[in-house]
Short mmCIF file of C-alpha atoms in Angstrom, two decimals:
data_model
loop_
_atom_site.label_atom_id
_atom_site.label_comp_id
_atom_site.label_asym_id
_atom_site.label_seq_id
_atom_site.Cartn_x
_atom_site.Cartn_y
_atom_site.Cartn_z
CA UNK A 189 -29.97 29.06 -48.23
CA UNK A 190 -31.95 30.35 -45.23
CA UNK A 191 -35.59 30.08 -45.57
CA UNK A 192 -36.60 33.14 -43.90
CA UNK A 193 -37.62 35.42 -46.40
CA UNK A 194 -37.11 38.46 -43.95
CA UNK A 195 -33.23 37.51 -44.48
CA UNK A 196 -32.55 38.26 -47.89
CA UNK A 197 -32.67 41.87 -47.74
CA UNK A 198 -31.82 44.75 -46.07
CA UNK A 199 -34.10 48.38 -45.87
CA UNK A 200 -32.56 51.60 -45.44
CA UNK A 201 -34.93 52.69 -42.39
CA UNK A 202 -33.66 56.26 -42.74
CA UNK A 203 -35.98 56.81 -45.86
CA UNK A 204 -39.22 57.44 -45.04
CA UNK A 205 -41.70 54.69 -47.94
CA UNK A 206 -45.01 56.64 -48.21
CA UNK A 207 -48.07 54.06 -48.65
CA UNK A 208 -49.94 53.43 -51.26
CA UNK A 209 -47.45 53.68 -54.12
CA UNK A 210 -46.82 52.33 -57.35
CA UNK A 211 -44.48 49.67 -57.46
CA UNK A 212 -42.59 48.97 -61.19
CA UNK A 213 -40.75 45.91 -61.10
CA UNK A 214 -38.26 44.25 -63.85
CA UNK A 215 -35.73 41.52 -63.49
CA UNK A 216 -32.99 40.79 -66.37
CA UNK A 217 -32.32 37.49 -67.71
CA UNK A 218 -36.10 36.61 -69.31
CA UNK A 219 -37.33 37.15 -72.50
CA UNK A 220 -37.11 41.03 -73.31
CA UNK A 221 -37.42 41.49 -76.68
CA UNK A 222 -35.88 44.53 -78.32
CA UNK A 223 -34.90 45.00 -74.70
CA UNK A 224 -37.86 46.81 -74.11
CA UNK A 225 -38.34 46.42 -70.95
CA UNK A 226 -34.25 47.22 -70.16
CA UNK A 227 -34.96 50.09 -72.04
CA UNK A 228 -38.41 51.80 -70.17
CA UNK A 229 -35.70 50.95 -67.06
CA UNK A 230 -32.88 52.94 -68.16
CA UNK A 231 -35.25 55.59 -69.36
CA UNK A 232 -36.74 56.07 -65.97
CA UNK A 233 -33.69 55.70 -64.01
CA UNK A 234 -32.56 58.38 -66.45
CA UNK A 235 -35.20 61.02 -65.82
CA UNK A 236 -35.49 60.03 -62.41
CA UNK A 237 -32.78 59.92 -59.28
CA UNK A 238 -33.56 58.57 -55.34
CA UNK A 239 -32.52 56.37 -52.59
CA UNK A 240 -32.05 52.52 -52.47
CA UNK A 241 -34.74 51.97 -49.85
CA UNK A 242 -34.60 47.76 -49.87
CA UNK A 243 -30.98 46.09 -51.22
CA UNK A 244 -31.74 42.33 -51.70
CA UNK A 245 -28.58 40.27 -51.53
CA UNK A 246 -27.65 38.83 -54.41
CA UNK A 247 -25.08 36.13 -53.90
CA UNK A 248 -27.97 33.90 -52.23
CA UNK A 249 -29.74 34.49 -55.25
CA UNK A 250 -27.46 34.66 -58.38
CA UNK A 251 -25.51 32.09 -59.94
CA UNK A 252 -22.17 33.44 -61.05
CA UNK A 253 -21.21 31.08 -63.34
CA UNK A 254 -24.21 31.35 -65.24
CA UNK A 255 -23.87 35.05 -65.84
CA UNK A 256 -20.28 36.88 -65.11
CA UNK A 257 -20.43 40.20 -63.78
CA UNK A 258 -17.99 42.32 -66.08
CA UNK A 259 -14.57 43.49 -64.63
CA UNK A 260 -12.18 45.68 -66.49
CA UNK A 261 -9.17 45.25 -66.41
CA UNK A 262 -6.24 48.15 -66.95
CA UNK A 263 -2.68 47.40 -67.93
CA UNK A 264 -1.06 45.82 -64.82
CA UNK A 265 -4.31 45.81 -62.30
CA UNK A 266 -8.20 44.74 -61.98
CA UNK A 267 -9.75 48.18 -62.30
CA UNK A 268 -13.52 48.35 -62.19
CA UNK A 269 -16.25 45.71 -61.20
CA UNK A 270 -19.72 46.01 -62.50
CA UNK A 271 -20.96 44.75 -59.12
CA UNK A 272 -24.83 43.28 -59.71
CA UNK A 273 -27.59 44.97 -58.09
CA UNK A 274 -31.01 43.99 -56.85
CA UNK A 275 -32.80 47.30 -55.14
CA UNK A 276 -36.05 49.07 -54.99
CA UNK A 277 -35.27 52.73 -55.20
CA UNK A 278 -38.03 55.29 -54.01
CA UNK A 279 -38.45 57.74 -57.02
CA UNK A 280 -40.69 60.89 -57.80
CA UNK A 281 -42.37 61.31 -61.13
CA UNK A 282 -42.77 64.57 -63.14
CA UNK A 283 -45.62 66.12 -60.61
CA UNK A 284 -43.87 65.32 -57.47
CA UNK A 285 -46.04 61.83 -56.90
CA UNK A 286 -43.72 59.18 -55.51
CA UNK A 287 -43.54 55.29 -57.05
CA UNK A 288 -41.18 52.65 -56.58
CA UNK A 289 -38.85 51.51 -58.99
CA UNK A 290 -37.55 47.44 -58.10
CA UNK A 291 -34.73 46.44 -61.10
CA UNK A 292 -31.75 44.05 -61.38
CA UNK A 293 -31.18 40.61 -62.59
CA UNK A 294 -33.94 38.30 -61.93
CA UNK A 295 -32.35 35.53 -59.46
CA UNK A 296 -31.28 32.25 -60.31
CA UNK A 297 -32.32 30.10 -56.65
CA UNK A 298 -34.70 30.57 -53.88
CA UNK A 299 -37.83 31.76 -56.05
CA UNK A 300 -40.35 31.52 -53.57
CA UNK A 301 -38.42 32.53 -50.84
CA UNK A 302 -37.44 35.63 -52.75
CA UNK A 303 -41.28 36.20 -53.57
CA UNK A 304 -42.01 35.95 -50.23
CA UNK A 305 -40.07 38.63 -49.52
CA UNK A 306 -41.06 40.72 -51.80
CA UNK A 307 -44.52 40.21 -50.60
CA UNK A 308 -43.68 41.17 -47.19
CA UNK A 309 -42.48 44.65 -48.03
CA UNK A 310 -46.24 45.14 -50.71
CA UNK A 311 -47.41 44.37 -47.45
CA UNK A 312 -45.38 46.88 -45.67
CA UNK A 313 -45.50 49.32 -47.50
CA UNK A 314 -48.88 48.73 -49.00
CA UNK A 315 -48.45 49.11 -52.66
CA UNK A 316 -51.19 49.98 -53.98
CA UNK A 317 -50.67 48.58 -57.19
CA UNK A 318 -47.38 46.56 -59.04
CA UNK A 319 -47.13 46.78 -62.67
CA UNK A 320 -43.72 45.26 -65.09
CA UNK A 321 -43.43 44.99 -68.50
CA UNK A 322 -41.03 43.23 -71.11
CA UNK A 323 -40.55 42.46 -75.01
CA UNK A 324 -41.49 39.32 -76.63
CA UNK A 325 -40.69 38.49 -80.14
CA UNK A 326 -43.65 37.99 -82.45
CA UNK A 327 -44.40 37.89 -86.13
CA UNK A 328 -45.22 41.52 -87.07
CA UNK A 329 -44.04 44.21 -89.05
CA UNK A 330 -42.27 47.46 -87.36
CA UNK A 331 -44.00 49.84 -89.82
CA UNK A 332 -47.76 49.01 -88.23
CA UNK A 333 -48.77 50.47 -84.57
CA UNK A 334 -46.92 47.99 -81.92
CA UNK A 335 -49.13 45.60 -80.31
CA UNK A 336 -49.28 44.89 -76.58
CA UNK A 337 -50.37 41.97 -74.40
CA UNK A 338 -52.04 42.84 -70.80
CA UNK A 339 -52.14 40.77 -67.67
CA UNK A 340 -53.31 41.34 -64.47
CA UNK A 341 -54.29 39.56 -61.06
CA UNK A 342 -58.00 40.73 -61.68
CA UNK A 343 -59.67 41.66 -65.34
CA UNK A 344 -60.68 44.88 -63.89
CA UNK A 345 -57.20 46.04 -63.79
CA UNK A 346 -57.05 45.79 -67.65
CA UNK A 347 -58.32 47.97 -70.09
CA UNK A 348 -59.78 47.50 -73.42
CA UNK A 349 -56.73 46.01 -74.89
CA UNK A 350 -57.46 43.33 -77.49
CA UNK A 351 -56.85 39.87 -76.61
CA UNK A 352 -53.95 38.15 -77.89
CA UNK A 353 -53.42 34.55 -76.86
CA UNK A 354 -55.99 32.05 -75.45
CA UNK A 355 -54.34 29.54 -74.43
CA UNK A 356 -50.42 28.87 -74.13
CA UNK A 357 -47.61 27.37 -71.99
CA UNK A 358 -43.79 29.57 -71.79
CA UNK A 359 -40.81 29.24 -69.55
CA UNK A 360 -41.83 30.36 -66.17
CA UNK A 361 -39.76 33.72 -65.05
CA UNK A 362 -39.55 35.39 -61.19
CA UNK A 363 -41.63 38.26 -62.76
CA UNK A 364 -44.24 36.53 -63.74
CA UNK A 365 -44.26 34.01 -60.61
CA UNK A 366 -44.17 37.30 -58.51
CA UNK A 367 -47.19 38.44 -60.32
CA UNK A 368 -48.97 34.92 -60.10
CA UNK A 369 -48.13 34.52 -56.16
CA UNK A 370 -49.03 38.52 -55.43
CA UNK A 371 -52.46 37.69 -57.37
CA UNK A 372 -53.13 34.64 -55.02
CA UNK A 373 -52.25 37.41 -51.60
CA UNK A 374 -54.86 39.66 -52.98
CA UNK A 375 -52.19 42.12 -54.22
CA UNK A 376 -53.27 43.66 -57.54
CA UNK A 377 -50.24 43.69 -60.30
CA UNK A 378 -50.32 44.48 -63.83
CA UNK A 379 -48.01 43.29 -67.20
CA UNK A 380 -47.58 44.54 -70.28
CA UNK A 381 -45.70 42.79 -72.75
CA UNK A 382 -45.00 44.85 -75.88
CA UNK A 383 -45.33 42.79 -79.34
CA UNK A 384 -41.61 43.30 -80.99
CA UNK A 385 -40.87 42.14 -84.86
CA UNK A 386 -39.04 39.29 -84.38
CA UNK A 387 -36.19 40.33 -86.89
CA UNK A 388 -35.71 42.95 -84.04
CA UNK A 389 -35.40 40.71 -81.42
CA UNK A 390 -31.91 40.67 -80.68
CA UNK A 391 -31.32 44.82 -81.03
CA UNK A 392 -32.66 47.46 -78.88
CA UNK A 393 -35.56 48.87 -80.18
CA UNK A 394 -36.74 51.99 -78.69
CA UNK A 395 -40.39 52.00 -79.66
CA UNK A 396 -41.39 48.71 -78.04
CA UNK A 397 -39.64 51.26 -74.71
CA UNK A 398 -42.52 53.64 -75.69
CA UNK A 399 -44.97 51.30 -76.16
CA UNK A 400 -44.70 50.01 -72.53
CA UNK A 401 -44.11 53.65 -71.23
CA UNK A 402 -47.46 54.81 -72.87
CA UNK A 403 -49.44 51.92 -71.22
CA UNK A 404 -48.00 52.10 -67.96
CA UNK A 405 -48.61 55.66 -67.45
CA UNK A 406 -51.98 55.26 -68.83
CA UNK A 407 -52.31 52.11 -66.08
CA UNK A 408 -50.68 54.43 -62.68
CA UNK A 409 -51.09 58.13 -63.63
CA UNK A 410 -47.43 58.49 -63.29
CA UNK A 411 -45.66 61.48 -65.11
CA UNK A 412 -43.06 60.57 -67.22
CA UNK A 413 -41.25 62.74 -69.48
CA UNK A 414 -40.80 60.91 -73.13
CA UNK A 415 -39.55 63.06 -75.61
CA UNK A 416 -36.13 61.16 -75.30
CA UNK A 417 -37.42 58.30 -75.94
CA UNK A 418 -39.45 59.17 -79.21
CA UNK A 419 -36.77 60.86 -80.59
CA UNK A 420 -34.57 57.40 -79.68
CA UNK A 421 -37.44 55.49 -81.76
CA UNK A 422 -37.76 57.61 -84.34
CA UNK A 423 -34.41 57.13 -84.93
CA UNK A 424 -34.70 53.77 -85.10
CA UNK A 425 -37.24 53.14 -87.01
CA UNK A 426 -35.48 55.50 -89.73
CA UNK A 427 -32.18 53.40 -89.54
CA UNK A 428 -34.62 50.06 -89.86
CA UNK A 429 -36.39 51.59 -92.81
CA UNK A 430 -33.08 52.39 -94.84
CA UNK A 431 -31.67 48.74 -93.93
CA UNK A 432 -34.93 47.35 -95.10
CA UNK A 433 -34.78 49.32 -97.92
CA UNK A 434 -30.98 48.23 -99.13
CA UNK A 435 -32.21 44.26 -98.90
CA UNK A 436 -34.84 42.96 -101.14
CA UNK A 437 -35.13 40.03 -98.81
CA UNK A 438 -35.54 41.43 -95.74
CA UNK A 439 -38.15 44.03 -97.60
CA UNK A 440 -39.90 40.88 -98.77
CA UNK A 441 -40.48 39.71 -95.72
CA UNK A 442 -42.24 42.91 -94.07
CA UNK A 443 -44.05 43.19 -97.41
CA UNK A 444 -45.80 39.85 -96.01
CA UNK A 445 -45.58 40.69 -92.29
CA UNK A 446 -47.64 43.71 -93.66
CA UNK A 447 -50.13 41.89 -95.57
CA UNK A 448 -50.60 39.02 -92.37
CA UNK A 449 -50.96 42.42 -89.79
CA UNK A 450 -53.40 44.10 -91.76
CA UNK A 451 -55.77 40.67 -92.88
CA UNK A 452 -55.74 40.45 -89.39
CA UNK A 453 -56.66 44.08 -88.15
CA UNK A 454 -59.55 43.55 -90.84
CA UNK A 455 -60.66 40.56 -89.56
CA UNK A 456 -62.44 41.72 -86.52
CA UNK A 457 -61.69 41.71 -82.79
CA UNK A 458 -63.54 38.76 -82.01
CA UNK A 459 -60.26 37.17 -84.25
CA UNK A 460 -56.60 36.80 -82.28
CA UNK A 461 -53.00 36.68 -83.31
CA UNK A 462 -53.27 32.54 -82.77
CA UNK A 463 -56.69 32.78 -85.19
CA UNK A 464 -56.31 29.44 -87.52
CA UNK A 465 -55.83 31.59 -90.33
CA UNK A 466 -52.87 28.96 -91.75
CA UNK A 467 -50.11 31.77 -91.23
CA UNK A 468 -50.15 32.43 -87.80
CA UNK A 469 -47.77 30.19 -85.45
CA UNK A 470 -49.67 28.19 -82.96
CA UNK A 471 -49.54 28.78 -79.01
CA UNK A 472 -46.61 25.62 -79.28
CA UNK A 473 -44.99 27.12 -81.68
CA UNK A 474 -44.45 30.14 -80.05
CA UNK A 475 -43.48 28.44 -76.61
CA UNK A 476 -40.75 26.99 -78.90
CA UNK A 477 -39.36 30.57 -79.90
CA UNK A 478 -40.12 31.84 -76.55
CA UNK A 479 -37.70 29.42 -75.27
CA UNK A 480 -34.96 29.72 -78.64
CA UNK A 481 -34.93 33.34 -78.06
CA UNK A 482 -34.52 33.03 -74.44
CA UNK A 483 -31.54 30.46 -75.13
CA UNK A 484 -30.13 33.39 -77.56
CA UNK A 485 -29.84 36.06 -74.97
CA UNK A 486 -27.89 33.98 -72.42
CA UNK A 487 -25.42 33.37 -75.34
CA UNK A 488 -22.55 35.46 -75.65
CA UNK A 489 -22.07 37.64 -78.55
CA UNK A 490 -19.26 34.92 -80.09
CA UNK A 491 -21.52 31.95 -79.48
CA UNK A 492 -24.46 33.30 -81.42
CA UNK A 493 -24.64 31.59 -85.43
CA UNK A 494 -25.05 34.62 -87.37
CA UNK A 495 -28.33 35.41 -88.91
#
């Protein structure tokens, strides 16, 4: 793979890339529970239309074999191929103000080489500030207020959220190694990751979307239309509550989920979720089902063991 960094993408230098925008990054193929962050994606891309301004080219960076595009095929012929993409698009938000929206599937090879790239165009274009987000699976109930974890290249950049973990070690992702390497060039970034009840994991849950949405436009300023995706939680969160509802099990279980959430909410905020209060995991534990959730998602649908 060439090492120039310079060579893995190409710009579109008919579109004009004001300065000092917002850049919202997120890669598929990490942890993203409840597929929130796939889901804040999709909602933007959905309220929101521009040009590809940089196309990064992704058969240096993906491994096929790992993950197969989808092809369709039609009686006697191969008709479609969902061909994987790896683009920054230059969007405009409710008001007019323009941010940049950087999505596909995280690559598989050349990490640094791909972060170095992306540094270059920060650099170019002299993003003002890079901000992603994601899902990660924890042990909480869906009928409390979500929880959400901030991080950020300097502790100014976050705001009053309540600590979660103090110490822990997770499978590495490019996000996150963008975010660390960005830090170390001065750039500032921002991450949310939105707290999602592990028995919800593995579906698409909508209000993890809106929990991400709410703190990154609180974080940027940007406008961004959510009624869509409240009514898509709501939703939800009424089709959760009636399948909770028809299993005594599974209502046993958020029963205690509730009672953990809310000794903890009374305990203080000098207390986290990793508190040695005997119930909650510890920050090994959760590495553990970081990385068994992550092994999950690459699975196909027929591999997965049900439960």
């Amino acid at each position: 793979m060439d090492r120039n960094p310079e060579q893995l993408y190409d710009l579109d230098s008919g579109v004009f890339v004001p300065e000092e925008a917002v850049l919202l990054y997120h890669f598929d193929g990490f942890v993203d529970a409840g597929s929130a962050g796939r889901t804040l994606i999709d909602h933007l891309r959905s309220e929101f239309d521009g040009p590809v301004v940089a196309r990064f080219d992704v058969d240096r960076l993906l491994d096929y074999r790992s993950r197969r595009p989808m092809m369709t095929f039609s009686a006697d012929h191969w008709a479609d191929y969902d061909e994987p993409e790896l683009a920054v698009r230059l969007l405009h938000d409710a008001d007019g103000t323009p941010f940049l929206l950087f999505t596909g599937p995280e690559p598989d090879t050349g990490w640094e080489t791909f972060i170095a790239a992306v540094r270059g165009l920060v650099q170019q274009w002299r993003v003002r500030l890079s901000v992603t987000g994601h899902g990660i699976p924890m042990g909480v109930p869906h009928t409390r207020p979500l929880g959400i974890t901030p991080h950020a290249t300097r502790p100014e950049l976050v705001r009053g959220e309540r600590a979660t973990f103090n110490h822990m070690q997770v499978p590495g992702s490019a996000a996150a190694l963008l975010q660390y390497r960005l830090g170390q060039a001065g750039h500032d970034v921002v991450g949310f990751a939105a707290h999602v009840p592990h028995y919800l994991g593995q579906s698409r849950y909508p209000a993890a979307a809106l929990r991400l949405a709410d703190a990154v436009i609180e974080t940027t300023g940007l406008s961004v239309p959510l009624a869509d995706l409240r009514e898509a939680a709501h939703a939800a969160n009424q089709e959760i509550d009636r399948q909770v509802r028809e299993s005594s099990e599974v209502a046993d279980v958020v029963a205690a989920l509730e009672r953990q959430y809310d000794a903890f909410t009374a305990a203080g905020p000098e207390n986290n979720l990793l508190a040695d209060t005997g119930e909650m995991p510890s920050g090994d534990e959760l590495a553990e089902y970081f990385e068994r959730f992550l092994a999950e998602q690459q699975q196909g649908p027929s591999d997965q063991s049900e439960g």
